[in-house]
mmCIF file of C-alpha atoms and ligand atoms in Angstrom:
data_model
loop_
_atom_site.group_PDB
_atom_site.id
_atom_site.type_symbol
_atom_site.label_atom_id
_atom_site.label_comp_id
_atom_site.label_asym_id
_atom_site.label_seq_id
_atom_site.Cartn_x
_atom_site.Cartn_y
_atom_site.Cartn_z
ATOM 1 C CA MET A 226 44.650 2.176 28.306
ATOM 2 C CA LYS A 227 42.258 -0.657 28.884
ATOM 3 C CA ILE A 228 43.250 -4.209 27.669
ATOM 4 C CA ALA A 229 40.800 -7.229 27.034
ATOM 5 C CA VAL A 230 42.522 -10.061 26.544
ATOM 6 C CA LEU A 231 40.451 -13.607 25.114
ATOM 7 C CA HIS A 232 42.723 -16.756 25.606
ATOM 8 C CA GLY A 233 42.013 -19.197 23.436
ATOM 9 C CA GLN A 234 42.650 -22.634 25.582
ATOM 10 C CA ASN A 235 42.607 -22.843 29.574
ATOM 11 C CA HIS A 236 46.489 -24.346 29.990
ATOM 12 C CA LYS A 237 49.083 -21.886 30.652
ATOM 13 C CA GLY A 238 51.746 -23.080 27.951
ATOM 14 C CA SER A 239 54.096 -21.680 25.424
ATOM 15 C CA THR A 240 51.109 -19.339 24.355
ATOM 16 C CA TRP A 241 49.276 -18.185 27.585
ATOM 17 C CA ASN A 242 52.978 -17.451 29.100
ATOM 18 C CA ILE A 243 54.115 -15.356 25.327
ATOM 19 C CA THR A 244 50.873 -13.201 26.312
ATOM 20 C CA ARG A 245 52.021 -13.137 30.207
ATOM 21 C CA LEU A 246 55.069 -11.103 29.106
ATOM 22 C CA LEU A 247 53.538 -8.673 26.621
ATOM 23 C CA LEU A 248 50.835 -8.337 29.492
ATOM 24 C CA ASP A 249 53.572 -7.897 31.954
ATOM 25 C CA GLU A 250 55.845 -5.402 29.749
ATOM 26 C CA MET A 251 51.744 -3.379 29.083
ATOM 27 C CA SER A 252 51.348 -3.027 32.363
ATOM 28 C CA ASP A 253 52.583 0.523 33.842
ATOM 29 C CA LYS A 254 50.322 1.605 31.099
ATOM 30 C CA ALA A 255 47.196 -0.633 31.516
ATOM 31 C CA GLU A 256 44.376 1.016 33.103
ATOM 32 C CA THR A 257 42.159 -2.636 33.171
ATOM 33 C CA VAL A 258 43.078 -6.034 32.110
ATOM 34 C CA LEU A 259 40.019 -8.099 31.839
ATOM 35 C CA GLU A 260 41.063 -11.622 30.593
ATOM 36 C CA PHE A 261 38.107 -14.621 29.166
ATOM 37 C CA HIS A 262 38.519 -17.788 28.392
ATOM 38 C CA THR A 263 36.507 -19.182 24.915
ATOM 39 C CA ASN A 264 36.819 -23.148 26.587
ATOM 40 C CA GLU A 265 33.492 -23.062 28.355
ATOM 41 C CA LEU A 266 31.546 -21.283 24.914
ATOM 42 C CA LYS A 267 28.618 -23.325 22.951
ATOM 43 C CA PRO A 268 28.934 -23.020 19.070
ATOM 44 C CA CYS A 269 27.048 -20.692 17.604
ATOM 45 C CA ALA A 270 23.626 -22.340 16.978
ATOM 46 C CA GLY A 271 23.658 -21.049 13.377
ATOM 47 C CA CYS A 272 20.079 -19.251 14.428
ATOM 48 C CA PHE A 273 20.872 -16.087 12.410
ATOM 49 C CA THR A 274 19.325 -14.314 15.195
ATOM 50 C CA CYS A 275 22.249 -11.937 15.702
ATOM 51 C CA ILE A 276 22.423 -11.082 12.203
ATOM 52 C CA ALA A 277 18.838 -11.195 11.407
ATOM 53 C CA ARG A 278 17.618 -9.569 14.724
ATOM 54 C CA ASP A 279 18.994 -8.423 17.701
ATOM 55 C CA GLU A 280 22.307 -10.004 19.303
ATOM 56 C CA THR A 281 21.398 -9.639 22.827
ATOM 57 C CA LEU A 282 18.678 -12.970 21.491
ATOM 58 C CA CYS A 283 21.314 -15.240 20.790
ATOM 59 C CA PRO A 284 21.001 -17.908 23.343
ATOM 60 C CA HIS A 285 24.762 -18.202 24.596
ATOM 61 C CA ARG A 286 24.542 -14.113 25.246
ATOM 62 C CA SER A 287 24.723 -14.784 28.852
ATOM 63 C CA ALA A 288 28.344 -16.495 28.183
ATOM 64 C CA VAL A 289 29.522 -13.849 25.075
ATOM 65 C CA GLY A 290 27.661 -11.048 25.936
ATOM 66 C CA PRO A 291 30.544 -9.890 28.848
ATOM 67 C CA ILE A 292 33.564 -10.681 26.106
ATOM 68 C CA ILE A 293 31.814 -8.954 23.887
ATOM 69 C CA ASP A 294 31.524 -5.919 25.844
ATOM 70 C CA ALA A 295 35.135 -5.699 27.447
ATOM 71 C CA ILE A 296 36.190 -5.996 23.860
ATOM 72 C CA GLU A 297 34.300 -3.254 22.531
ATOM 73 C CA GLN A 298 35.222 -0.736 26.139
ATOM 74 C CA ALA A 299 38.961 -1.996 25.339
ATOM 75 C CA ASP A 300 42.112 0.386 23.291
ATOM 76 C CA VAL A 301 43.938 -2.829 22.967
ATOM 77 C CA ILE A 302 42.019 -6.123 22.225
ATOM 78 C CA ILE A 303 44.535 -9.585 22.637
ATOM 79 C CA ALA A 304 43.344 -12.589 20.985
ATOM 80 C CA GLU A 305 45.812 -15.892 21.362
ATOM 81 C CA SER A 306 45.620 -19.526 20.875
ATOM 82 C CA PRO A 307 48.046 -22.571 20.094
ATOM 83 C CA ASN A 308 48.553 -23.262 16.385
ATOM 84 C CA TYR A 309 46.447 -26.458 16.305
ATOM 85 C CA CYS A 310 46.459 -28.614 13.334
ATOM 86 C CA MET A 311 47.633 -25.437 11.094
ATOM 87 C CA GLY A 312 44.357 -23.381 12.300
ATOM 88 C CA MET A 313 43.446 -21.281 15.777
ATOM 89 C CA SER A 314 41.752 -23.695 18.530
ATOM 90 C CA GLY A 315 38.511 -24.766 17.730
ATOM 91 C CA GLN A 316 37.317 -22.936 21.319
ATOM 92 C CA MET A 317 38.834 -19.080 19.563
ATOM 93 C CA LYS A 318 36.812 -19.464 16.320
ATOM 94 C CA ILE A 319 33.783 -20.378 18.416
ATOM 95 C CA PHE A 320 34.335 -17.388 19.749
ATOM 96 C CA PHE A 321 34.435 -15.786 16.596
ATOM 97 C CA ASP A 322 31.802 -16.837 15.055
ATOM 98 C CA HIS A 323 29.894 -15.042 17.758
ATOM 99 C CA MET A 324 31.092 -11.670 16.694
ATOM 100 C CA GLY A 325 29.857 -12.504 12.878
ATOM 101 C CA TYR A 326 27.278 -9.755 13.608
ATOM 102 C CA ARG A 327 29.644 -7.437 14.345
ATOM 103 C CA TRP A 328 31.797 -8.154 11.139
ATOM 104 C CA MET A 329 31.615 -4.361 8.692
ATOM 105 C CA SER A 330 28.843 -6.493 6.252
ATOM 106 C CA HIS A 331 26.698 -6.458 9.273
ATOM 107 C CA ARG A 332 26.898 -3.766 12.232
ATOM 108 C CA PRO A 333 30.403 -3.118 13.079
ATOM 109 C CA HIS A 334 31.204 -1.376 16.146
ATOM 110 C CA PRO A 335 31.538 1.605 15.816
ATOM 111 C CA SER A 336 34.854 2.030 18.230
ATOM 112 C CA MET A 337 36.918 -0.380 16.440
ATOM 113 C CA LYS A 338 37.961 2.388 14.539
ATOM 114 C CA GLY A 339 40.324 3.325 17.381
ATOM 115 C CA LYS A 340 41.661 0.874 18.653
ATOM 116 C CA THR A 341 44.429 -1.959 18.447
ATOM 117 C CA GLY A 342 44.366 -5.201 18.184
ATOM 118 C CA VAL A 343 46.754 -8.049 18.975
ATOM 119 C CA ALA A 344 46.914 -11.624 17.688
ATOM 120 C CA ILE A 345 49.726 -14.424 18.917
ATOM 121 C CA SER A 346 50.325 -17.976 18.673
ATOM 122 C CA THR A 347 52.723 -20.050 18.835
ATOM 123 C CA THR A 348 53.343 -23.520 17.202
ATOM 124 C CA ALA A 349 55.972 -27.039 17.521
ATOM 125 C CA GLY A 350 56.772 -26.297 13.936
ATOM 126 C CA ILE A 351 55.494 -24.266 11.058
ATOM 127 C CA GLY A 352 52.026 -22.727 11.375
ATOM 128 C CA ALA A 353 51.537 -20.031 13.995
ATOM 129 C CA ALA A 354 51.475 -17.770 11.138
ATOM 130 C CA LYS A 355 48.726 -18.915 9.602
ATOM 131 C CA VAL A 356 46.478 -18.007 13.342
ATOM 132 C CA THR A 357 47.999 -14.701 13.393
ATOM 133 C CA LYS A 358 46.807 -13.794 10.326
ATOM 134 C CA SER A 359 43.791 -15.846 10.824
ATOM 135 C CA ILE A 360 42.792 -14.400 14.143
ATOM 136 C CA ALA A 361 44.062 -10.783 12.709
ATOM 137 C CA ARG A 362 41.471 -11.165 9.680
ATOM 138 C CA GLN A 363 38.573 -11.289 12.390
ATOM 139 C CA MET A 364 39.749 -8.120 13.826
ATOM 140 C CA PHE A 365 39.638 -6.710 10.188
ATOM 141 C CA TRP A 366 35.888 -7.654 9.434
ATOM 142 C CA TRP A 367 35.367 -5.875 13.031
ATOM 143 C CA GLY A 368 36.982 -2.468 11.991
ATOM 144 C CA VAL A 369 39.694 -3.225 14.515
ATOM 145 C CA ALA A 370 42.283 -0.314 12.823
ATOM 146 C CA LYS A 371 45.668 -2.003 13.374
ATOM 147 C CA THR A 372 46.458 -5.557 14.274
ATOM 148 C CA TYR A 373 49.789 -6.466 15.151
ATOM 149 C CA ARG A 374 50.987 -10.340 14.720
ATOM 150 C CA LEU A 375 52.848 -12.017 17.000
ATOM 151 C CA SER A 376 53.908 -15.892 15.601
ATOM 152 C CA PHE A 377 56.698 -18.030 17.484
ATOM 153 C CA ALA A 378 58.027 -21.063 16.719
ATOM 154 C CA VAL A 379 59.514 -22.849 19.793
ATOM 155 C CA SER A 380 59.952 -26.426 19.079
ATOM 156 C CA ALA A 381 57.963 -27.711 22.004
ATOM 157 C CA MET A 382 55.060 -29.178 23.319
ATOM 158 C CA SER A 383 54.868 -26.918 26.900
ATOM 159 C CA TRP A 384 56.699 -23.987 27.830
ATOM 160 C CA GLU A 385 58.665 -25.749 29.864
ATOM 161 C CA ASN A 386 60.457 -27.019 27.477
ATOM 162 C CA VAL A 387 61.251 -23.986 25.580
ATOM 163 C CA LYS A 388 64.891 -23.449 25.237
ATOM 164 C CA SER A 389 66.588 -21.083 27.882
ATOM 165 C CA GLU A 390 67.975 -19.118 24.096
ATOM 166 C CA ARG A 391 64.977 -19.231 22.819
ATOM 167 C CA LYS A 392 63.014 -17.601 25.465
ATOM 168 C CA ALA A 393 64.844 -15.005 25.775
ATOM 169 C CA ARG A 394 64.924 -14.071 22.233
ATOM 170 C CA ILE A 395 61.061 -14.592 22.400
ATOM 171 C CA THR A 396 61.877 -12.083 25.171
ATOM 172 C CA ASN A 397 63.273 -9.562 23.497
ATOM 173 C CA ARG A 398 60.586 -10.108 20.420
ATOM 174 C CA ILE A 399 57.474 -9.164 22.865
ATOM 175 C CA LYS A 400 59.594 -5.735 24.588
ATOM 176 C CA ARG A 401 60.233 -4.590 21.290
ATOM 177 C CA SER A 402 56.689 -5.304 20.253
ATOM 178 C CA ALA A 403 54.980 -3.733 23.493
ATOM 179 C CA LYS A 404 55.807 -0.708 22.432
ATOM 180 C CA ARG A 405 54.811 -0.333 19.681
ATOM 181 C CA VAL A 406 51.480 -1.555 20.842
ATOM 182 C CA ILE A 407 51.504 0.859 23.351
ATOM 183 C CA LYS A 408 53.072 3.799 20.808
ATOM 184 C CA SER A 409 49.735 2.616 18.497
ATOM 185 C CA VAL A 410 47.078 2.769 21.563
ATOM 186 C CA HIS A 411 44.311 6.132 19.846
ATOM 187 C CA LYS A 412 46.713 6.602 17.416
ATOM 188 C CA ALA A 413 46.258 3.616 15.215
ATOM 189 C CA LYS A 414 43.575 4.313 12.035
ATOM 190 C CA PRO A 415 42.115 2.152 9.711
ATOM 191 C CA GLY A 416 44.284 1.470 6.289
ATOM 192 C CA LEU A 417 42.680 1.499 2.850
ATOM 193 C CA LYS A 418 41.615 -1.652 2.757
ATOM 194 C CA SER A 419 39.611 -0.876 5.570
ATOM 195 C CA ARG A 420 38.150 2.163 4.423
ATOM 196 C CA PHE A 421 37.206 0.950 0.905
ATOM 197 C CA ILE A 422 35.593 -2.042 2.445
ATOM 198 C CA PHE A 423 33.115 0.136 4.332
ATOM 199 C CA ALA A 424 32.500 2.707 1.443
ATOM 200 C CA VAL A 425 31.679 -0.588 -0.254
ATOM 201 C CA MET A 426 29.523 -1.514 2.184
ATOM 202 C CA LYS A 427 27.725 1.043 2.573
ATOM 203 C CA THR A 428 26.591 1.296 -1.038
ATOM 204 C CA GLN A 429 25.233 -2.308 -0.131
ATOM 205 C CA GLN A 430 23.913 -1.408 3.298
ATOM 206 C CA LYS A 431 21.488 1.881 1.190
ATOM 207 C CA GLY A 432 19.882 -1.011 -0.801
ATOM 208 C CA MET A 433 19.352 -3.380 1.590
ATOM 209 C CA SER A 434 16.401 -4.916 1.424
ATOM 210 C CA TRP A 435 16.646 -8.687 3.243
ATOM 211 C CA ASN A 436 17.929 -6.947 6.901
ATOM 212 C CA PRO A 437 16.391 -4.105 7.813
ATOM 213 C CA ALA A 438 18.051 -5.136 11.656
ATOM 214 C CA ASP A 439 21.313 -4.056 9.736
ATOM 215 C CA ARG A 440 20.431 -1.103 7.428
ATOM 216 C CA LYS A 441 18.553 0.350 10.641
ATOM 217 C CA TYR A 442 21.888 0.173 12.640
ATOM 218 C CA TRP A 443 23.733 2.087 8.954
ATOM 219 C CA GLU A 444 20.979 4.979 10.263
ATOM 220 C CA GLU A 445 20.987 5.069 13.464
ATOM 221 C CA ASN A 446 24.632 5.612 12.977
ATOM 222 C CA GLY A 447 24.300 8.166 10.581
ATOM 223 C CA TRP A 448 26.365 6.713 8.040
ATOM 224 C CA ILE A 449 23.523 5.791 5.165
HETATM 225 C C1 FMN B 719 45.562 -30.728 18.744
HETATM 226 C C2 FMN B 719 47.349 -30.250 18.526
HETATM 227 C C3 FMN B 719 47.541 -29.885 17.016
HETATM 228 C C4 FMN B 719 48.468 -29.403 16.736
HETATM 229 N N1 FMN B 719 49.149 -28.798 15.279
HETATM 230 C C5 FMN B 719 50.110 -28.705 15.270
HETATM 231 C C6 FMN B 719 50.666 -28.090 13.538
HETATM 232 O O1 FMN B 719 49.997 -28.505 12.582
HETATM 233 N N2 FMN B 719 51.798 -28.056 13.816
HETATM 234 C C7 FMN B 719 52.898 -27.558 14.286
HETATM 235 O O2 FMN B 719 54.114 -27.159 13.881
HETATM 236 N N3 FMN B 719 52.306 -27.815 16.094
HETATM 237 C C8 FMN B 719 51.049 -28.408 16.016
HETATM 238 N N4 FMN B 719 50.588 -29.167 17.410
HETATM 239 C C9 FMN B 719 51.983 -27.805 18.332
HETATM 240 C C10 FMN B 719 51.704 -26.765 19.452
HETATM 241 O O3 FMN B 719 50.903 -25.596 17.742
HETATM 242 C C11 FMN B 719 53.449 -25.799 20.145
HETATM 243 O O4 FMN B 719 53.060 -26.900 20.830
HETATM 244 C C12 FMN B 719 51.887 -24.839 20.691
HETATM 245 O O5 FMN B 719 53.346 -24.145 21.025
HETATM 246 C C13 FMN B 719 51.558 -25.313 21.856
HETATM 247 O O6 FMN B 719 50.978 -24.229 22.618
HETATM 248 P P1 FMN B 719 50.679 -24.555 24.458
HETATM 249 O O7 FMN B 719 51.475 -24.267 24.686
HETATM 250 O O8 FMN B 719 49.905 -22.746 24.473
HETATM 251 O O9 FMN B 719 49.881 -25.455 24.728
HETATM 252 C C14 FMN B 719 50.154 -28.699 18.025
HETATM 253 C C15 FMN B 719 49.127 -29.463 18.695
HETATM 254 C C16 FMN B 719 47.916 -29.887 19.441
HETATM 255 C C17 FMN B 719 47.719 -30.054 20.686
#
């Protein structure tokens, strides 16, 4: 099993440590684990080059390309971010913006429909579930078959300050989740909603006039 990990922050806080717990639980089955930090990425330039022409011409391709390659080769994609003001970190969103061309409405990678996603977030009080939901939404639109959402209220500003009873509960939940994630690898299938949206996009691509790059891609994949 190949795992790609996207860290939505550089520091090793609660979210990073919980992600580490999950990786440790999955380590026996992991063939490779490639980890990426989104902190150094530049924001999307809004040039539409990826969507309308060719993603390799993105002005930030040298930074985002290796991450995208790893994601496309992985069996499991883990994306983690703390809750910042009721949303994912800005740096994580910057990465997701660079994946706009991979949405089902444009050029989804064929391998996504066989992948498992994991969205992880922590919060001091409330809001981590909102973050995992929005990360899972991104993966849904990439065409990822199934995304597990793991959100935790830690009542702390750092992992060191998380109470030991809470850490024990988190660890137990992670152990159970790791088993589920491992079980789903190569078995998860896109749900009804995903298949429906893909069918709608197919109709749209058949009549596509404004974006020949997308249409060509759908034709080359034999989808239209
Ligand atoms: C900029 C910023 C915004 C935050 N916004 C919220 C918030 O809206 N609600 C909340 O309960 N905690 C909020 N927090 C607290 C963090 O979500 C919480 O401490 C989290 O566990 C930090 O994860 P980390 O240790 O991985 O950095 C915020 C923290 C920061 C730094």
